[in-house]
Short mmCIF file of C-alpha atoms in Angstrom, two decimals:
data_model
loop_
_atom_site.label_atom_id
_atom_site.label_comp_id
_atom_site.label_asym_id
_atom_site.label_seq_id
_atom_site.Cartn_x
_atom_site.Cartn_y
_atom_site.Cartn_z
CA MET A 1 -12.30 22.51 10.49
CA ARG A 2 -15.36 23.27 8.00
CA SER A 3 -18.72 22.75 8.63
CA PHE A 4 -21.95 23.32 8.04
CA THR A 5 -24.99 23.33 11.50
CA HIS A 6 -28.00 24.37 10.00
CA PRO A 7 -30.53 22.39 11.02
CA LEU A 8 -31.40 22.07 7.72
CA LEU A 9 -27.99 20.79 6.44
CA ARG A 10 -27.81 18.49 9.08
CA ARG A 11 -30.87 17.06 8.33
CA TRP A 12 -29.35 16.52 5.20
CA LEU A 13 -26.67 15.38 6.58
CA CYS A 14 -27.65 12.88 9.14
CA LEU A 15 -29.94 11.36 7.04
CA SER A 16 -28.80 11.00 7.85
CA HIS A 17 -25.44 34.83 -5.29
CA GLN A 18 -24.71 41.05 -4.01
CA CYS A 19 -21.71 41.92 -7.23
CA VAL A 20 -19.89 40.01 -10.11
CA PRO A 21 -19.41 41.25 -13.58
CA ARG A 22 -21.90 40.10 -15.99
CA GLN A 23 -20.06 37.86 -17.72
CA LEU A 24 -20.33 35.93 -14.42
CA SER A 25 -23.84 34.92 -15.16
CA PRO A 26 -25.08 31.59 -13.46
CA SER A 27 -25.63 28.41 -15.43
CA LYS A 28 -28.09 27.71 -18.64
CA GLY A 29 -31.58 27.53 -16.90
CA SER A 30 -30.92 28.67 -13.65
CA ILE A 31 -33.52 32.11 -12.73
CA LEU A 32 -33.18 35.12 -11.70
CA SER A 33 -35.17 37.88 -9.90
CA PRO A 34 -35.50 41.34 -11.50
CA LYS A 35 -34.21 42.73 -8.71
CA GLN A 36 -30.89 40.14 -9.20
CA LEU A 37 -31.33 41.39 -12.86
CA SER A 38 -30.60 44.48 -12.38
CA LEU A 39 -28.23 44.70 -9.27
CA ARG A 40 -25.96 42.22 -12.17
CA GLN A 41 -26.56 44.33 -15.00
CA SER A 42 -25.56 47.01 -12.43
CA CYS A 43 -22.36 45.17 -10.92
CA SER A 44 -21.34 44.96 -14.74
CA ALA A 45 -20.18 48.66 -14.90
CA ARG A 46 -17.45 48.04 -12.29
CA LEU A 47 -15.85 45.48 -14.08
CA GLY A 48 -12.32 43.91 -12.70
CA LEU A 49 -13.64 45.12 -8.62
CA VAL A 50 -16.02 42.65 -7.54
CA THR A 51 -14.52 41.37 -4.05
CA ALA A 52 -14.65 38.42 -2.51
CA THR A 53 -17.40 39.82 -0.10
CA ASP A 54 -19.19 40.85 -3.39
CA MET A 55 -18.39 36.93 -4.34
CA VAL A 56 -20.63 35.65 -1.57
CA ASN A 57 -23.69 37.89 -1.52
CA TYR A 58 -24.53 37.79 -5.14
CA TRP A 59 -23.84 33.85 -4.90
CA GLN A 60 -25.68 33.41 -1.85
CA LYS A 61 -29.49 35.44 -3.53
CA VAL A 62 -28.89 33.01 -7.09
CA PHE A 63 -28.40 30.33 -4.78
CA GLU A 64 -31.39 31.09 -2.90
CA THR A 65 -33.60 32.09 -5.93
CA ASN A 66 -33.25 28.66 -7.23
CA GLY A 67 -33.65 26.72 -4.23
CA ILE A 68 -30.58 25.77 -2.76
CA PRO A 69 -30.23 24.44 0.66
CA GLU A 70 -27.59 26.42 2.71
CA ALA A 71 -27.13 29.56 0.66
CA ARG A 72 -24.82 31.92 1.76
CA GLU A 73 -22.19 28.46 4.02
CA SER A 74 -22.28 27.48 -0.47
CA SER A 75 -21.46 30.83 -1.58
CA GLN A 76 -19.04 30.81 1.70
CA TYR A 77 -17.92 27.33 0.94
CA ILE A 78 -16.82 28.12 -3.08
CA VAL A 79 -15.97 32.02 -2.43
CA SER A 80 -13.21 31.07 0.17
CA PHE A 81 -11.87 27.90 -1.03
CA VAL A 82 -11.22 29.29 -4.87
CA LEU A 83 -8.62 31.57 -2.45
CA GLY A 84 -7.02 29.06 -0.51
CA ALA A 85 -9.16 29.01 2.51
CA LYS A 86 -10.87 26.69 4.96
CA THR A 87 -13.26 29.27 5.54
CA PHE A 88 -15.13 33.10 4.47
CA GLN A 89 -14.34 33.33 7.99
CA SER A 90 -10.43 32.52 7.92
CA LEU A 91 -10.51 35.10 4.88
CA ASN A 92 -8.95 38.47 6.84
CA SER A 93 -9.41 41.73 5.61
CA LYS A 94 -7.09 43.04 3.06
CA ILE A 95 -8.13 40.28 1.31
CA LEU A 96 -12.26 40.24 1.66
CA HIS A 97 -11.26 44.47 -0.41
CA THR A 98 -9.38 43.25 -2.82
CA PRO A 99 -10.76 42.78 -6.29
CA LEU A 100 -11.18 39.48 -7.54
CA THR A 101 -8.89 38.10 -10.86
CA ALA A 102 -10.61 37.33 -13.79
CA VAL A 103 -9.58 33.40 -12.68
CA GLN A 104 -10.15 33.93 -9.48
CA GLN A 105 -14.61 34.74 -10.87
CA GLU A 106 -14.22 31.93 -13.52
CA GLN A 107 -13.31 29.32 -10.87
CA ILE A 108 -15.82 30.67 -8.34
CA GLN A 109 -19.25 30.80 -11.43
CA GLN A 110 -17.17 27.33 -12.33
CA LEU A 111 -18.41 26.05 -9.20
CA SER A 112 -21.13 27.63 -8.15
CA ASN A 113 -23.21 26.15 -11.42
CA LYS A 114 -22.32 22.60 -9.76
CA ARG A 115 -24.13 23.60 -6.63
CA LEU A 116 -27.18 24.89 -8.48
CA GLU A 117 -27.28 21.35 -10.41
CA ARG A 118 -27.24 20.60 -6.95
CA MET A 119 -24.00 18.75 -7.07
CA PRO A 120 -23.36 18.78 -3.14
CA VAL A 121 -20.61 21.00 -1.53
CA GLN A 122 -18.09 18.60 -0.60
CA TYR A 123 -18.06 16.94 -3.86
CA VAL A 124 -18.45 20.85 -5.85
CA LEU A 125 -14.57 21.41 -4.12
CA GLY A 126 -13.44 17.48 -4.59
CA GLU A 127 -12.33 17.93 -0.93
CA TRP A 128 -13.49 17.81 3.24
CA ASP A 129 -12.63 17.81 6.35
CA PHE A 130 -13.26 15.49 8.41
CA GLN A 131 -12.43 14.97 11.92
CA ASP A 132 -8.68 16.49 11.12
CA LEU A 133 -8.26 15.27 7.72
CA THR A 134 -8.34 16.99 4.36
CA LEU A 135 -9.44 14.23 2.74
CA LYS A 136 -10.52 13.52 -0.86
CA MET A 137 -14.59 13.46 -2.11
CA ARG A 138 -16.01 12.72 -5.25
CA PRO A 139 -18.81 11.12 -6.57
CA PRO A 140 -20.93 9.07 -5.82
CA VAL A 141 -18.32 7.44 -3.12
CA PHE A 142 -20.43 8.38 0.07
CA ILE A 143 -19.59 11.71 2.16
CA PRO A 144 -18.58 11.37 5.91
CA ARG A 145 -21.14 12.81 7.85
CA PRO A 146 -20.34 15.77 11.18
CA GLU A 147 -22.10 12.80 13.57
CA THR A 148 -19.60 10.28 12.29
CA GLU A 149 -16.67 12.08 13.84
CA ASP A 150 -18.15 11.78 17.14
CA LEU A 151 -18.19 7.22 16.17
CA VAL A 152 -14.18 7.15 15.91
CA SER A 153 -13.55 9.98 19.34
CA LEU A 154 -16.11 6.59 20.68
CA VAL A 155 -13.26 3.97 19.87
CA VAL A 156 -9.79 6.50 20.20
CA LYS A 157 -11.63 7.02 24.07
CA GLU A 158 -12.54 2.79 24.47
CA GLU A 159 -9.12 2.26 23.88
CA SER A 160 -7.38 5.18 25.69
CA GLN A 161 -9.36 3.71 28.66
CA LYS A 162 -8.11 0.34 27.97
CA CYS A 163 -4.28 1.80 28.21
CA ASP A 164 -4.91 3.23 31.18
CA SER A 165 -6.00 0.50 32.71
CA GLY A 166 -3.06 -1.38 31.98
CA LEU A 167 -4.60 -4.16 28.44
CA CYS A 168 -2.89 -2.55 25.79
CA PHE A 169 0.07 -3.88 24.26
CA PRO A 170 3.11 -2.21 24.83
CA VAL A 171 5.53 -1.18 21.41
CA PRO A 172 6.43 -2.16 19.12
CA VAL A 173 3.17 -5.00 18.55
CA PRO A 174 0.82 -3.63 15.99
CA HIS A 175 -2.84 -3.16 18.44
CA PRO A 176 -5.55 -2.40 17.88
CA VAL A 177 -6.52 -4.29 14.77
CA ILE A 178 -9.43 -3.25 13.15
CA LEU A 179 -11.60 -3.82 10.33
CA GLU A 180 -13.53 -0.75 9.34
CA ILE A 181 -16.59 -2.42 7.11
CA GLY A 182 -18.28 0.14 4.41
CA CYS A 183 -14.74 2.80 4.31
CA GLY A 184 -16.28 4.84 1.63
CA SER A 185 -13.78 7.87 1.51
CA GLY A 186 -11.69 6.11 4.52
CA ALA A 187 -12.22 8.96 7.10
CA ILE A 188 -12.88 6.32 10.19
CA ALA A 189 -10.08 4.37 9.36
CA LEU A 190 -7.82 7.04 8.35
CA SER A 191 -8.57 9.61 11.11
CA LEU A 192 -8.33 5.98 13.33
CA LEU A 193 -4.53 5.85 12.29
CA CYS A 194 -3.59 9.25 13.01
CA LYS A 195 -5.44 8.40 17.33
CA LEU A 196 -4.22 5.66 17.69
CA PRO A 197 -0.33 5.16 16.44
CA GLN A 198 -0.61 1.83 17.49
CA SER A 199 -3.24 0.29 15.53
CA TRP A 200 -3.82 -1.40 12.32
CA VAL A 201 -6.54 -1.10 9.69
CA ILE A 202 -8.49 -3.58 7.53
CA ALA A 203 -11.02 -1.10 5.29
CA MET A 204 -12.65 -3.43 2.37
CA ASP A 205 -16.29 -2.11 0.70
CA LYS A 206 -18.36 -3.94 -2.12
CA ALA A 207 -17.64 0.13 -4.42
CA GLU A 208 -14.24 -0.18 -6.40
CA THR A 209 -14.41 4.00 -6.20
CA ALA A 210 -14.77 4.03 -2.95
CA VAL A 211 -12.14 1.43 -2.30
CA ASP A 212 -9.60 3.51 -4.81
CA LEU A 213 -10.59 6.61 -2.94
CA THR A 214 -9.46 5.50 0.30
CA ARG A 215 -6.45 3.94 -0.70
CA GLU A 216 -6.20 7.45 -3.13
CA ASN A 217 -6.28 9.71 0.39
CA ALA A 218 -4.31 6.83 3.16
CA HIS A 219 -1.53 7.97 0.20
CA ARG A 220 -1.85 11.37 0.57
CA LEU A 221 -1.68 10.89 4.10
CA GLN A 222 1.21 8.76 4.29
CA LEU A 223 -1.30 6.34 6.48
CA GLN A 224 -0.74 3.47 3.39
CA GLU A 225 2.08 1.18 5.11
CA ARG A 226 -0.95 1.09 7.61
CA ILE A 227 -4.17 0.76 6.21
CA HIS A 228 -4.83 -3.10 3.72
CA VAL A 229 -7.53 -2.13 1.35
CA ILE A 230 -10.08 -4.53 0.16
CA HIS A 231 -12.85 -4.40 -2.01
CA GLN A 232 -14.99 -7.03 -0.73
CA ASP A 233 -18.39 -6.51 0.24
CA ILE A 234 -19.31 -7.59 2.90
CA LEU A 235 -22.98 -9.29 2.60
CA HIS A 236 -21.38 -12.07 0.40
CA SER A 237 -17.63 -12.92 2.90
CA SER A 238 -17.12 -15.14 5.03
CA ALA A 239 -15.28 -14.98 8.96
CA LYS A 240 -12.35 -17.42 6.80
CA GLN A 241 -11.93 -14.92 4.48
CA LEU A 242 -11.37 -11.79 7.19
CA LEU A 243 -9.72 -13.69 9.19
CA LEU A 244 -6.64 -13.92 7.05
CA TRP A 245 -6.05 -10.94 8.89
CA GLY A 246 -6.12 -12.31 12.01
CA PRO A 247 -8.54 -11.92 15.04
CA ILE A 248 -9.70 -8.27 15.10
CA ASP A 249 -10.30 -6.23 18.31
CA ILE A 250 -12.12 -3.13 16.94
CA ILE A 251 -14.67 -4.00 14.23
CA VAL A 252 -16.31 -0.23 13.40
CA SER A 253 -19.21 0.64 10.82
CA ASN A 254 -21.48 3.07 9.99
CA PRO A 255 -23.69 0.75 7.48
CA PRO A 256 -26.14 1.10 4.79
CA TYR A 257 -28.91 2.07 7.91
CA VAL A 258 -31.48 3.95 6.38
CA PHE A 259 -35.40 2.57 6.31
CA HIS A 260 -35.70 1.25 3.15
CA GLU A 261 -39.65 3.02 2.83
CA ASP A 262 -37.25 6.22 3.57
CA MET A 263 -35.63 6.26 0.97
CA ALA A 264 -37.54 8.20 -1.76
CA SER A 265 -37.32 11.66 0.93
CA LEU A 266 -33.92 11.74 0.95
CA ASP A 267 -33.00 15.63 -0.36
CA ALA A 268 -32.11 15.91 -3.87
CA GLU A 269 -28.12 16.44 -3.29
CA ILE A 270 -28.49 12.66 -1.82
CA LEU A 271 -30.29 10.58 -4.03
CA ARG A 272 -29.00 12.28 -7.40
CA TYR A 273 -25.10 11.93 -6.12
CA GLU A 274 -24.04 9.57 -3.41
CA ASP A 275 -24.28 6.35 -3.96
CA LEU A 276 -27.56 4.61 -2.46
CA ASP A 277 -26.73 1.46 -1.29
CA ALA A 278 -24.56 2.57 0.97
CA LEU A 279 -27.67 4.42 2.52
CA ASP A 280 -30.29 1.51 1.71
CA GLY A 281 -30.86 -0.39 5.19
CA GLY A 282 -33.46 -2.80 3.76
CA ASP A 283 -36.67 -2.94 4.87
CA ASP A 284 -35.86 -2.76 8.61
CA GLY A 285 -32.19 -0.96 7.73
CA MET A 286 -30.88 -3.73 9.27
CA ARG A 287 -29.82 -6.05 6.38
CA VAL A 288 -25.83 -5.08 6.89
CA ILE A 289 -26.04 -4.55 10.64
CA LYS A 290 -26.94 -7.88 10.79
CA THR A 291 -24.45 -9.39 9.01
CA VAL A 292 -22.03 -7.36 10.21
CA LEU A 293 -23.08 -8.77 13.67
CA ALA A 294 -23.22 -12.38 12.83
CA LEU A 295 -19.36 -12.78 11.26
CA ALA A 296 -18.91 -10.10 14.66
CA SER A 297 -18.85 -13.86 17.11
CA SER A 298 -16.10 -15.09 15.10
CA LEU A 299 -14.32 -12.37 13.88
CA LEU A 300 -13.25 -10.73 16.84
CA LYS A 301 -11.37 -11.94 20.24
CA ASP A 302 -12.56 -11.94 23.40
CA SER A 303 -13.67 -8.95 24.31
CA GLY A 304 -13.27 -6.92 21.15
CA SER A 305 -16.23 -4.71 20.40
CA VAL A 306 -18.43 -3.87 17.10
CA PHE A 307 -19.08 0.39 16.79
CA LEU A 308 -22.28 0.89 14.56
CA GLU A 309 -23.55 4.04 13.55
CA VAL A 310 -27.13 3.77 13.56
CA ASP A 311 -30.48 4.49 12.98
CA PRO A 312 -32.11 6.05 16.88
CA ARG A 313 -34.85 2.99 16.00
CA HIS A 314 -31.91 0.76 15.63
CA PRO A 315 -30.63 0.03 19.20
CA ASN A 316 -34.00 -1.40 20.45
CA MET A 317 -33.90 -3.27 17.76
CA VAL A 318 -30.30 -4.34 18.15
CA GLU A 319 -30.85 -4.72 21.52
CA HIS A 320 -34.04 -7.37 20.90
CA TRP A 321 -32.27 -9.21 18.12
CA LEU A 322 -28.75 -10.04 19.94
CA GLN A 323 -30.67 -11.64 22.93
CA ALA A 324 -32.63 -13.98 20.01
CA HIS A 325 -28.76 -14.60 19.04
CA PRO A 326 -27.68 -16.14 21.85
CA ASN A 327 -25.00 -18.51 20.15
CA LEU A 328 -22.96 -14.85 19.10
CA VAL A 329 -22.22 -13.77 22.13
CA LEU A 330 -22.77 -10.00 21.65
CA THR A 331 -24.12 -8.21 23.18
CA LEU A 332 -25.18 -4.26 23.90
CA HIS A 333 -22.93 -2.76 26.24
CA ALA A 334 -23.30 1.05 25.74
CA ILE A 335 -25.64 3.38 23.95
CA HIS A 336 -24.69 7.09 22.92
CA LYS A 337 -26.11 10.19 21.90
CA ASP A 338 -24.99 12.32 18.42
CA PHE A 339 -25.41 15.67 18.85
CA CYS A 340 -29.29 15.94 17.90
CA GLY A 341 -29.28 13.63 21.21
CA LYS A 342 -30.64 11.20 19.85
CA PRO A 343 -29.57 7.31 19.88
CA ARG A 344 -26.92 6.67 17.34
CA PHE A 345 -24.33 4.90 18.37
CA LEU A 346 -23.56 1.21 19.47
CA HIS A 347 -21.20 -0.25 21.81
CA ILE A 348 -21.56 -3.49 21.14
CA GLN A 349 -19.06 -6.52 23.35
CA LYS A 350 -18.17 -9.89 22.87
CA GLN A 351 -18.29 -12.33 25.68
CA ARG A 352 -14.96 -13.26 27.32
#
């Protein structure tokens, strides 16, 4: 599975170039050092003898010179994508040392030029891996981050424990019924459908582009029969509207949770290309979180659960807010940490 691991890109995701022929020069406006210009000129004499390794090394240098984060990883992903592989490391020695065709070189240049404009690699490639799925990606739909895979795992673990204790329903009764609020590309919803074969999902998003992409990914993965995707804003929804599909077992959401004052400090990749409404959680980062919890009380079955991804500052804030709203009969059941060791995921349960 493709996954960036360098701390700089982890920060970006959490908020959460050595030889090519002369004609494969970077886009207009990019800056090359004298050393790189000399290198490019010397390489032009080897027209048609450019390998995948040459391309990775060259574009890494170009990316570095132009201040592109994760220069080597970006270059490797682009080259491997053009060669039909998930990762550069998965390419065998023969492929690595076989000269690239003119068409392949052109494709790499076109994709690399997009990265030079600070377009996220996920959008550059037009797809990305999440859990065991390859999902289509396009701007401005929110890009699923690596830590969100842990949110999916928590939901699956919870359901597995229920079944182990004999609480889950036998087939063919659909169980659980899951509501995802803010589905984006469909990463969470579709992963849960794959991990929980008897589940049924209602996925909602206020952005039509996100709804369309979730539907497209559902059809590509042949999961469209078990998911109902709706174009609706949770901030303007009522429990009555959402209960048309029946009581909910689980609500899961990676809502907008960035504190408004922190939005300006987000990386260029995010600010230029992603839907900022999918990130901005208001002054305290809890605008949507509060709405989700307020509706959860009416939507959930007894002992139903809410799973949220939040800012590390939110667990205490959410706990105090729930204590101040006892009428919701919701309690903070557990707090889970992300791979950086920060409190990131909340499991909230409706009392019987």
